[in-house]
Short mmCIF file of C-alpha atoms and ligand atoms in Angstrom, two decimals:
data_model
loop_
_atom_site.label_atom_id
_atom_site.label_comp_id
_atom_site.label_asym_id
_atom_site.label_seq_id
_atom_site.Cartn_x
_atom_site.Cartn_y
_atom_site.Cartn_z
CA MET T 208 -3.10 5.78 -22.96
CA SER T 209 0.00 6.81 -21.05
CA ARG T 210 3.12 4.67 -20.67
CA PRO T 211 3.91 2.48 -17.64
CA LEU T 212 5.15 4.54 -14.70
CA GLY T 213 8.95 4.65 -14.44
CA VAL T 214 10.04 3.70 -10.91
CA GLY T 215 13.37 4.34 -9.21
CA ILE T 216 14.09 2.57 -5.93
CA ILE T 217 16.25 4.24 -3.27
CA GLY T 218 17.38 1.86 -0.52
CA ALA T 219 18.50 -1.60 -1.64
CA GLY T 220 18.21 -3.38 1.72
CA VAL T 221 16.12 -6.30 2.98
CA ILE T 222 12.68 -5.11 1.92
CA SER T 223 13.80 -4.06 -1.58
CA GLN T 224 13.81 -7.74 -2.61
CA THR T 225 10.05 -8.18 -2.31
CA TYR T 226 9.39 -4.77 -3.89
CA LEU T 227 11.60 -5.62 -6.87
CA GLU T 228 9.97 -9.02 -7.32
CA ASN T 229 6.41 -7.68 -7.14
CA LEU T 230 6.89 -4.44 -9.10
CA GLY T 231 8.61 -6.49 -11.80
CA SER T 232 5.42 -8.53 -12.21
CA PHE T 233 3.10 -5.53 -12.78
CA PRO T 234 2.83 -4.44 -16.45
CA ASP T 235 1.77 -0.93 -15.41
CA VAL T 236 5.07 -0.05 -13.75
CA SER T 237 8.65 -0.40 -14.89
CA VAL T 238 11.56 -0.32 -12.43
CA VAL T 239 14.22 1.63 -14.29
CA ALA T 240 16.82 2.40 -11.58
CA VAL T 241 18.02 1.32 -8.13
CA GLY T 242 20.17 3.48 -5.85
CA ASP T 243 21.69 3.21 -2.39
CA LEU T 244 24.20 5.02 -0.22
CA LEU T 245 26.20 1.85 -0.87
CA PRO T 246 25.99 1.71 -4.69
CA GLU T 247 27.34 -1.85 -4.80
CA ARG T 248 24.15 -2.99 -3.01
CA ALA T 249 22.11 -1.25 -5.69
CA GLN T 250 24.25 -2.83 -8.38
CA ALA T 251 23.66 -6.33 -7.01
CA LYS T 252 19.88 -5.80 -6.83
CA ALA T 253 19.78 -4.28 -10.32
CA ALA T 254 21.69 -7.23 -11.75
CA GLU T 255 19.47 -9.77 -10.00
CA HIS T 256 16.24 -8.15 -11.22
CA GLY T 257 17.29 -6.93 -14.67
CA VAL T 258 17.02 -3.23 -13.80
CA PRO T 259 18.90 -1.16 -16.41
CA ALA T 260 20.41 1.56 -14.17
CA TRP T 261 21.95 1.60 -10.68
CA GLY T 262 24.07 3.92 -8.57
CA THR T 263 23.82 6.51 -5.82
CA PRO T 264 20.54 8.12 -4.69
CA GLU T 265 21.53 11.16 -6.81
CA ASP T 266 21.81 8.95 -9.88
CA VAL T 267 18.22 7.81 -9.37
CA LEU T 268 16.98 11.38 -8.83
CA GLY T 269 18.77 12.58 -11.98
CA ASN T 270 17.37 9.78 -14.16
CA PRO T 271 14.78 11.25 -16.57
CA ASP T 272 13.00 7.88 -16.89
CA VAL T 273 12.14 7.88 -13.18
CA ASP T 274 8.62 9.28 -12.58
CA LEU T 275 8.25 7.98 -9.02
CA VAL T 276 10.78 7.23 -6.30
CA VAL T 277 10.17 4.29 -3.97
CA ASN T 278 11.85 5.23 -0.68
CA LEU T 279 13.03 2.06 1.08
CA THR T 280 15.64 3.69 3.29
CA ILE T 281 15.64 3.58 7.09
CA PRO T 282 12.99 5.64 8.98
CA GLN T 283 15.55 8.22 10.24
CA VAL T 284 16.13 9.44 6.66
CA HIS T 285 12.68 8.85 5.13
CA VAL T 286 11.74 12.54 5.04
CA ALA T 287 15.12 13.74 3.75
CA VAL T 288 15.13 11.21 0.91
CA SER T 289 11.48 11.91 0.04
CA ARG T 290 12.11 15.67 0.03
CA ALA T 291 15.07 15.28 -2.31
CA ALA T 292 12.88 13.22 -4.65
CA VAL T 293 10.13 15.85 -4.62
CA ALA T 294 12.74 18.55 -5.30
CA ALA T 295 13.78 16.52 -8.35
CA GLY T 296 10.14 16.58 -9.55
CA LYS T 297 9.36 12.95 -8.73
CA HIS T 298 6.29 11.40 -7.13
CA VAL T 299 7.17 9.41 -3.98
CA TRP T 300 6.08 6.17 -2.34
CA THR T 301 7.70 5.85 1.08
CA GLU T 302 7.98 2.95 3.48
CA LYS T 303 6.51 3.48 6.93
CA PRO T 304 6.52 5.53 8.97
CA ILE T 305 6.34 8.46 6.54
CA GLY T 306 8.55 10.44 8.95
CA LEU T 307 9.48 10.63 12.60
CA ASP T 308 8.35 14.13 13.49
CA ARG T 309 5.36 16.24 12.63
CA ASP T 310 7.04 19.44 11.39
CA ALA T 311 9.40 17.77 8.92
CA THR T 312 6.65 15.50 7.61
CA ARG T 313 4.21 18.38 7.16
CA ALA T 314 6.94 20.28 5.29
CA LEU T 315 7.33 17.30 2.95
CA LEU T 316 3.59 17.22 2.19
CA ALA T 317 3.51 20.99 1.61
CA GLN T 318 6.54 20.78 -0.68
CA ALA T 319 4.88 18.00 -2.72
CA ASP T 320 1.63 19.99 -3.00
CA ALA T 321 3.52 23.03 -4.24
CA ALA T 322 5.47 20.92 -6.74
CA GLY T 323 2.31 19.15 -8.00
CA VAL T 324 3.64 15.67 -7.25
CA ARG T 325 2.06 12.96 -5.12
CA ILE T 326 3.15 11.26 -1.92
CA GLY T 327 2.03 7.73 -1.07
CA SER T 328 2.84 6.04 2.21
CA ALA T 329 3.10 2.45 3.39
CA PRO T 330 1.66 0.19 4.59
CA ASP T 331 -0.07 -1.03 1.45
CA THR T 332 -1.39 -4.13 3.22
CA LEU T 333 -4.66 -2.21 3.33
CA LEU T 334 -4.80 -2.56 -0.47
CA GLY T 335 -4.62 -6.35 -0.23
CA PRO T 336 -7.66 -8.56 -0.92
CA GLY T 337 -8.00 -9.40 2.79
CA PHE T 338 -8.56 -5.88 4.04
CA GLN T 339 -10.33 -4.61 0.89
CA SER T 340 -12.90 -7.46 1.01
CA ALA T 341 -13.52 -6.90 4.73
CA LYS T 342 -14.00 -3.18 4.18
CA ARG T 343 -16.46 -3.78 1.34
CA ALA T 344 -18.47 -6.15 3.56
CA ILE T 345 -18.54 -3.67 6.46
CA GLN T 346 -19.57 -0.85 4.14
CA ALA T 347 -22.32 -3.14 2.79
CA GLY T 348 -23.61 -3.34 6.37
CA VAL T 349 -23.06 -7.01 7.29
CA ILE T 350 -22.28 -6.11 10.93
CA GLY T 351 -24.48 -3.01 11.03
CA GLU T 352 -22.96 0.23 12.31
CA PRO T 353 -19.39 -0.19 13.61
CA LEU T 354 -19.42 0.71 17.31
CA PHE T 355 -16.02 -0.12 18.80
CA VAL T 356 -12.81 -1.93 17.88
CA GLN T 357 -10.13 -4.01 19.55
CA THR T 358 -6.67 -4.77 18.21
CA ALA T 359 -3.74 -6.67 19.67
CA PHE T 360 -0.11 -7.13 18.74
CA GLN T 361 1.75 -8.84 21.56
CA THR T 362 5.00 -10.79 21.38
CA GLN T 363 8.08 -11.40 23.50
CA GLY T 364 9.80 -8.92 21.22
CA PRO T 365 11.93 -9.01 18.10
CA ASP T 366 15.11 -9.53 20.16
CA LEU T 367 13.95 -13.15 20.26
CA TRP T 368 14.82 -13.66 16.59
CA HIS T 369 16.45 -10.51 15.14
CA PRO T 370 20.26 -10.56 15.02
CA GLU T 371 20.43 -6.70 15.17
CA PRO T 372 17.37 -5.76 17.28
CA ALA T 373 18.62 -2.55 19.01
CA PHE T 374 17.04 -0.19 16.46
CA LEU T 375 13.60 -1.67 17.18
CA PHE T 376 13.85 -0.50 20.81
CA ALA T 377 15.34 2.92 19.99
CA HIS T 378 13.69 6.33 19.55
CA GLY T 379 11.54 6.23 16.40
CA ALA T 380 10.60 2.58 16.91
CA GLY T 381 9.25 0.40 19.72
CA PRO T 382 6.04 -1.52 19.17
CA LEU T 383 4.08 1.73 18.79
CA LEU T 384 5.97 3.25 15.86
CA ASP T 385 7.15 0.00 14.29
CA MET T 386 3.87 -1.96 14.34
CA GLY T 387 1.34 0.83 14.96
CA PRO T 388 1.28 1.94 11.29
CA TYR T 389 -0.33 -1.36 10.25
CA TYR T 390 -3.10 -1.25 12.84
CA PHE T 391 -3.89 2.48 12.80
CA SER T 392 -3.71 2.82 9.00
CA ALA T 393 -6.19 -0.04 8.60
CA LEU T 394 -8.59 1.36 11.20
CA VAL T 395 -8.44 4.94 9.91
CA SER T 396 -9.03 3.75 6.38
CA LEU T 397 -12.06 1.82 7.64
CA LEU T 398 -13.62 4.19 10.18
CA GLY T 399 -12.14 7.60 9.35
CA PRO T 400 -9.85 9.86 11.38
CA ILE T 401 -8.98 9.50 15.05
CA ALA T 402 -9.92 12.54 17.16
CA GLY T 403 -8.11 11.74 20.39
CA VAL T 404 -5.91 9.24 22.22
CA ASP T 405 -5.05 8.24 25.72
CA ALA T 406 -2.19 5.82 26.27
CA ARG T 407 -0.09 4.19 28.94
CA GLY T 408 3.30 2.64 28.38
CA SER T 409 5.96 0.77 30.27
CA ARG T 410 9.59 -0.25 29.98
CA PRO T 411 9.89 -3.28 32.26
CA ARG T 412 13.49 -3.85 31.16
CA LEU T 413 15.83 -0.92 30.51
CA GLU T 414 18.32 -3.20 28.83
CA ARG T 415 17.78 -6.29 26.70
CA THR T 416 20.02 -9.00 25.32
CA ILE T 417 20.54 -10.14 21.74
CA ARG T 418 19.55 -13.80 21.61
CA THR T 419 20.71 -14.90 18.18
CA GLY T 420 23.40 -14.30 15.55
CA PRO T 421 27.07 -13.33 15.89
CA ARG T 422 26.34 -10.71 18.60
CA ALA T 423 24.23 -13.04 20.81
CA GLY T 424 24.79 -12.21 24.49
CA GLU T 425 25.43 -8.48 23.89
CA THR T 426 23.07 -6.07 25.65
CA PHE T 427 21.47 -2.93 24.27
CA PRO T 428 19.36 -0.11 25.80
CA VAL T 429 15.58 0.10 25.60
CA GLU T 430 14.90 3.78 24.81
CA VAL T 431 11.11 3.75 24.37
CA PRO T 432 8.18 1.96 26.05
CA SER T 433 8.21 -1.68 25.02
CA THR T 434 4.52 -2.02 25.85
CA VAL T 435 1.90 0.58 24.98
CA GLN T 436 -1.86 0.41 25.44
CA VAL T 437 -3.81 3.00 23.48
CA LEU T 438 -7.42 4.09 23.82
CA THR T 439 -8.66 5.84 20.67
CA SER T 440 -11.70 8.05 20.05
CA PHE T 441 -12.69 8.17 16.40
CA ALA T 442 -14.20 11.32 14.92
CA GLY T 443 -17.10 9.14 13.75
CA GLY T 444 -18.00 8.26 17.35
CA GLN T 445 -16.41 4.80 17.69
CA HIS T 446 -13.72 4.00 20.21
CA GLY T 447 -10.96 1.42 20.30
CA THR T 448 -8.40 -0.32 22.48
CA HIS T 449 -5.03 -1.29 21.06
CA LEU T 450 -2.31 -3.35 22.72
CA LEU T 451 1.19 -3.09 21.24
CA SER T 452 3.73 -5.08 23.25
CA PHE T 453 7.23 -6.51 23.02
CA ASP T 454 6.86 -7.88 26.59
CA SER T 455 4.17 -10.52 26.45
CA ALA T 456 4.88 -14.23 26.91
CA LEU T 457 1.69 -14.87 24.95
CA GLU T 458 2.51 -14.61 21.24
CA ARG T 459 -0.62 -13.21 19.64
CA HIS T 460 -0.76 -10.67 16.86
CA GLY T 461 -2.84 -9.56 13.94
CA ILE T 462 -5.96 -9.36 16.13
CA VAL T 463 -8.43 -6.87 14.66
CA GLU T 464 -12.05 -7.10 15.76
CA ILE T 465 -14.74 -4.67 14.66
CA HIS T 466 -17.84 -4.80 16.81
CA GLY T 467 -21.00 -3.53 15.09
CA SER T 468 -24.64 -3.12 15.99
CA GLU T 469 -25.51 -6.37 14.18
CA GLY T 470 -22.38 -8.47 14.47
CA THR T 471 -18.66 -8.72 15.19
CA MET T 472 -16.13 -9.20 12.41
CA VAL T 473 -12.57 -10.51 12.67
CA LEU T 474 -10.28 -9.03 10.05
CA PRO T 475 -7.01 -10.36 8.62
CA ASP T 476 -3.68 -9.46 10.24
CA PRO T 477 -3.10 -5.84 9.06
CA ASN T 478 0.55 -6.74 8.43
CA GLN T 479 -0.56 -9.31 5.82
CA PHE T 480 -2.24 -8.92 2.46
CA ASP T 481 -4.65 -11.79 3.00
CA GLY T 482 -6.25 -13.78 5.81
CA ARG T 483 -9.51 -14.96 7.26
CA ILE T 484 -12.51 -12.64 7.32
CA ALA T 485 -15.50 -13.88 9.29
CA TYR T 486 -18.25 -12.54 11.47
CA VAL T 487 -20.81 -13.62 14.02
CA ARG T 488 -24.29 -12.28 14.59
CA PRO T 489 -25.68 -11.66 18.07
CA LEU T 490 -27.30 -14.74 19.66
CA GLY T 491 -31.04 -14.56 20.23
CA VAL T 492 -32.26 -15.44 23.68
CA LEU T 493 -30.02 -17.85 25.65
CA ARG T 494 -32.12 -20.49 27.39
CA ASP T 495 -30.95 -23.35 29.61
CA GLY T 496 -29.29 -26.06 27.57
CA MET T 497 -29.24 -24.02 24.39
CA LYS T 498 -26.15 -24.16 22.25
CA THR T 499 -23.92 -21.16 22.93
CA GLU T 500 -21.40 -21.69 20.14
CA GLN T 501 -21.80 -18.98 17.61
CA GLU T 502 -21.92 -19.66 13.92
CA TRP T 503 -19.10 -18.04 11.97
CA ILE T 504 -20.04 -16.61 8.61
CA GLU T 505 -17.02 -16.55 6.30
CA ILE T 506 -16.46 -13.79 3.75
CA GLU T 507 -14.81 -14.61 0.49
CA ARG T 508 -11.78 -12.55 -0.50
CA GLU T 509 -11.73 -10.94 -3.92
CA GLY T 510 -8.58 -10.10 -5.86
CA ALA T 511 -5.09 -11.46 -6.37
CA VAL T 512 -2.75 -11.70 -3.38
CA VAL T 513 0.51 -10.05 -4.32
CA GLY T 514 2.19 -8.13 -1.52
CA ARG T 515 4.26 -5.00 -1.12
CA GLY T 516 4.24 -2.80 -4.21
CA LEU T 517 0.44 -2.60 -4.56
CA GLY T 518 0.52 0.97 -3.27
CA VAL T 519 2.99 1.98 -6.00
CA LEU T 520 0.82 0.30 -8.65
CA ASP T 521 -2.28 2.09 -7.33
CA MET T 522 -0.39 5.39 -7.54
CA ALA T 523 0.65 4.67 -11.14
CA ARG T 524 -2.94 4.05 -12.20
CA ALA T 525 -4.36 6.87 -10.07
CA ILE T 526 -1.94 9.38 -11.57
CA ALA T 527 -2.87 8.24 -15.10
CA ALA T 528 -6.61 8.32 -14.34
CA ASP T 529 -6.40 11.57 -12.33
CA ARG T 530 -8.15 9.93 -9.36
CA PRO T 531 -6.98 9.93 -5.74
CA HIS T 532 -4.74 7.04 -4.70
CA VAL T 533 -5.62 4.99 -1.63
CA ALA T 534 -2.60 5.15 0.72
CA THR T 535 -1.82 8.86 0.67
CA GLY T 536 0.79 10.94 2.45
CA GLU T 537 -2.08 12.59 4.38
CA LEU T 538 -3.09 9.17 5.73
CA GLY T 539 0.55 8.45 6.63
CA TYR T 540 0.81 11.81 8.39
CA HIS T 541 -2.43 11.38 10.33
CA VAL T 542 -1.30 7.94 11.53
CA LEU T 543 2.09 9.39 12.54
CA ASP T 544 0.28 12.16 14.43
CA VAL T 545 -1.85 9.56 16.24
CA MET T 546 1.21 7.50 17.20
CA LEU T 547 3.25 10.49 18.37
CA SER T 548 0.26 11.70 20.40
CA ALA T 549 -0.05 8.22 21.96
CA GLN T 550 3.66 8.40 22.77
CA ASP T 551 3.17 11.82 24.40
CA SER T 552 0.14 10.56 26.28
CA ALA T 553 2.03 7.53 27.58
CA ALA T 554 4.80 9.86 28.79
CA SER T 555 2.52 12.41 30.47
CA GLY T 556 -0.59 10.44 31.44
CA ARG T 557 -2.77 13.02 29.66
CA TYR T 558 -5.45 12.72 26.95
CA PHE T 559 -4.35 14.17 23.59
CA GLU T 560 -6.59 15.62 20.92
CA ILE T 561 -5.39 14.86 17.41
CA GLU T 562 -5.02 17.99 15.30
CA SER T 563 -4.68 16.37 11.91
CA THR T 564 -7.43 14.70 9.95
CA VAL T 565 -7.73 12.82 6.68
CA ALA T 566 -10.33 12.64 3.92
CA PRO T 567 -12.30 9.38 3.62
CA VAL T 568 -9.96 6.69 2.28
CA PRO T 569 -11.33 5.22 -0.96
CA LEU T 570 -11.54 1.53 -1.82
CA LEU T 571 -9.50 0.27 -4.74
CA PRO T 572 -11.51 0.46 -7.98
CA ASP T 573 -13.71 -2.60 -8.65
CA GLY T 574 -11.92 -5.43 -10.43
CA PHE T 575 -8.44 -4.04 -9.65
CA ASP T 576 -6.14 -6.58 -11.31
CA PRO T 577 -2.44 -6.01 -10.56
CA PHE T 578 -1.40 -8.09 -13.56
CA ALA T 579 -3.56 -6.29 -16.15
CA ARG T 580 -1.88 -3.89 -18.56
CA THR T 581 -3.86 -0.66 -18.46
CA LEU T 582 -1.09 1.87 -19.25
CA GLY T 583 0.83 2.17 -22.48
N1 NAD W 729 12.50 -5.54 6.55
C1 NAD W 729 11.19 -5.65 6.66
O1 NAD W 729 10.63 -6.76 6.88
C2 NAD W 729 10.31 -4.45 6.50
C3 NAD W 729 8.94 -4.65 6.44
C4 NAD W 729 8.12 -3.55 6.25
C5 NAD W 729 8.65 -2.30 6.16
N2 NAD W 729 9.98 -2.10 6.24
C6 NAD W 729 10.49 -0.74 6.12
O2 NAD W 729 11.31 -0.64 4.95
C7 NAD W 729 12.37 0.26 5.17
C8 NAD W 729 13.67 -0.42 4.89
O3 NAD W 729 13.77 -1.56 5.69
P1 NAD W 729 14.88 -2.67 5.41
O4 NAD W 729 14.56 -3.77 6.34
O5 NAD W 729 14.97 -2.91 3.94
O6 NAD W 729 16.17 -1.89 5.93
P2 NAD W 729 17.71 -2.17 5.53
O7 NAD W 729 18.51 -1.56 6.61
O8 NAD W 729 17.90 -3.60 5.18
O9 NAD W 729 17.89 -1.33 4.16
C9 NAD W 729 17.92 0.08 4.13
C10 NAD W 729 18.84 0.49 2.97
O10 NAD W 729 18.79 1.91 2.85
C11 NAD W 729 20.11 2.38 2.60
N3 NAD W 729 20.16 3.76 3.05
C12 NAD W 729 20.23 4.23 4.31
N4 NAD W 729 20.25 5.57 4.31
C13 NAD W 729 20.20 5.96 3.02
C14 NAD W 729 20.19 7.22 2.37
N5 NAD W 729 20.22 8.35 3.07
N6 NAD W 729 20.13 7.23 1.03
C15 NAD W 729 20.08 6.09 0.32
N7 NAD W 729 20.10 4.86 0.88
C16 NAD W 729 20.15 4.81 2.22
C17 NAD W 729 21.01 1.44 3.37
O11 NAD W 729 22.33 1.46 2.85
C18 NAD W 729 20.30 0.10 3.18
O12 NAD W 729 20.78 -0.58 2.02
C19 NAD W 729 12.23 0.74 6.62
O13 NAD W 729 11.55 1.96 6.62
C20 NAD W 729 11.36 -0.30 7.27
O14 NAD W 729 10.56 0.26 8.31
C21 NAD W 729 10.82 -3.16 6.37
#
């Protein structure tokens, strides 16, 4: 048996808290270093979570106990930080999106291949018991053959509650790139690659106002469409519609419906690790006076609900077992390609074929228990 995987975190901001808590509870990984451009942030996180080493990103990359770097920096530097980690001989798990442009992200994947190290890419919500149980049920045929899908993420926008919301309306974000990874990663891992997209977008307000915090009242520019509607064609023959909006007065998100030949299933919010899974079967004949309410059949979820960090744990075990991990860099790249193509389609009004593809995404192994010790 090999030893637990040594993990070094780069980026000690907001999301590092939940990663540090969860990774610290898995016996198969050991967080050995934290680094940040602002080393004092890394120092504070290391002290709080009992991590033995802290410092700059270079300190993490030079640490011989680090086997895998968890990249929790901001999207604009994801590829640069991941490439530096690969150059240092480390495996990488990166927060989403894996990168912001195709060429740089492809270069990262090629560099990792050549170096013989692995890339994993968020979101790892698709490793949670909610999505995994739904996928098992669909693969077992409870709704027959999947035919078409519908997803919706619609809110008034994060400027309603975020004290520094400008970055969420800037190039590299917007509802498409910020929230799209959850929806498209889940669907691709369920139905396979997307072959083409058509999209329309709008920017009803070119400027928005911060509503909360010390900068409330300040305005900021909206650089990208704040509403995008995407029509997808899957290589497997299904099609989908996807609403991603920061402009809707109706707050409704996490809607994922898979319509099959023998039923329709509602899946958990793809930005959560758990949630309701239920399906309905087609009604028989509807006669006058007959009850039209459909009976919901609930599906039980299997596995512990943990949260972010599952993808790193899966990589640790997959590396040790020499099996593929679930949330790969190729999946992250394909989803990025889909989103950038939707962005191009919204700008030009044209249909875009998707050049990239991805191998079938495996389920987690049966009985995957995050808290079991299987290494070392
Ligand atoms: N906050 C969330 O709820 C959330 C949820 C899911 C995913 N994410 C993703 O996680 C990532 C981080 O988000 P966050 O909210 O923690 O951001 P954050 O701004 O709070 O933290 C980012 C940290 O990275 C550091 N950093 C920036 N550039 C760096 C570099 N070149 N080298 C080393 N460190 C650098 C910053 O100093 C900062 O401490 C983003 O990719 C985001 O999309 C965040």
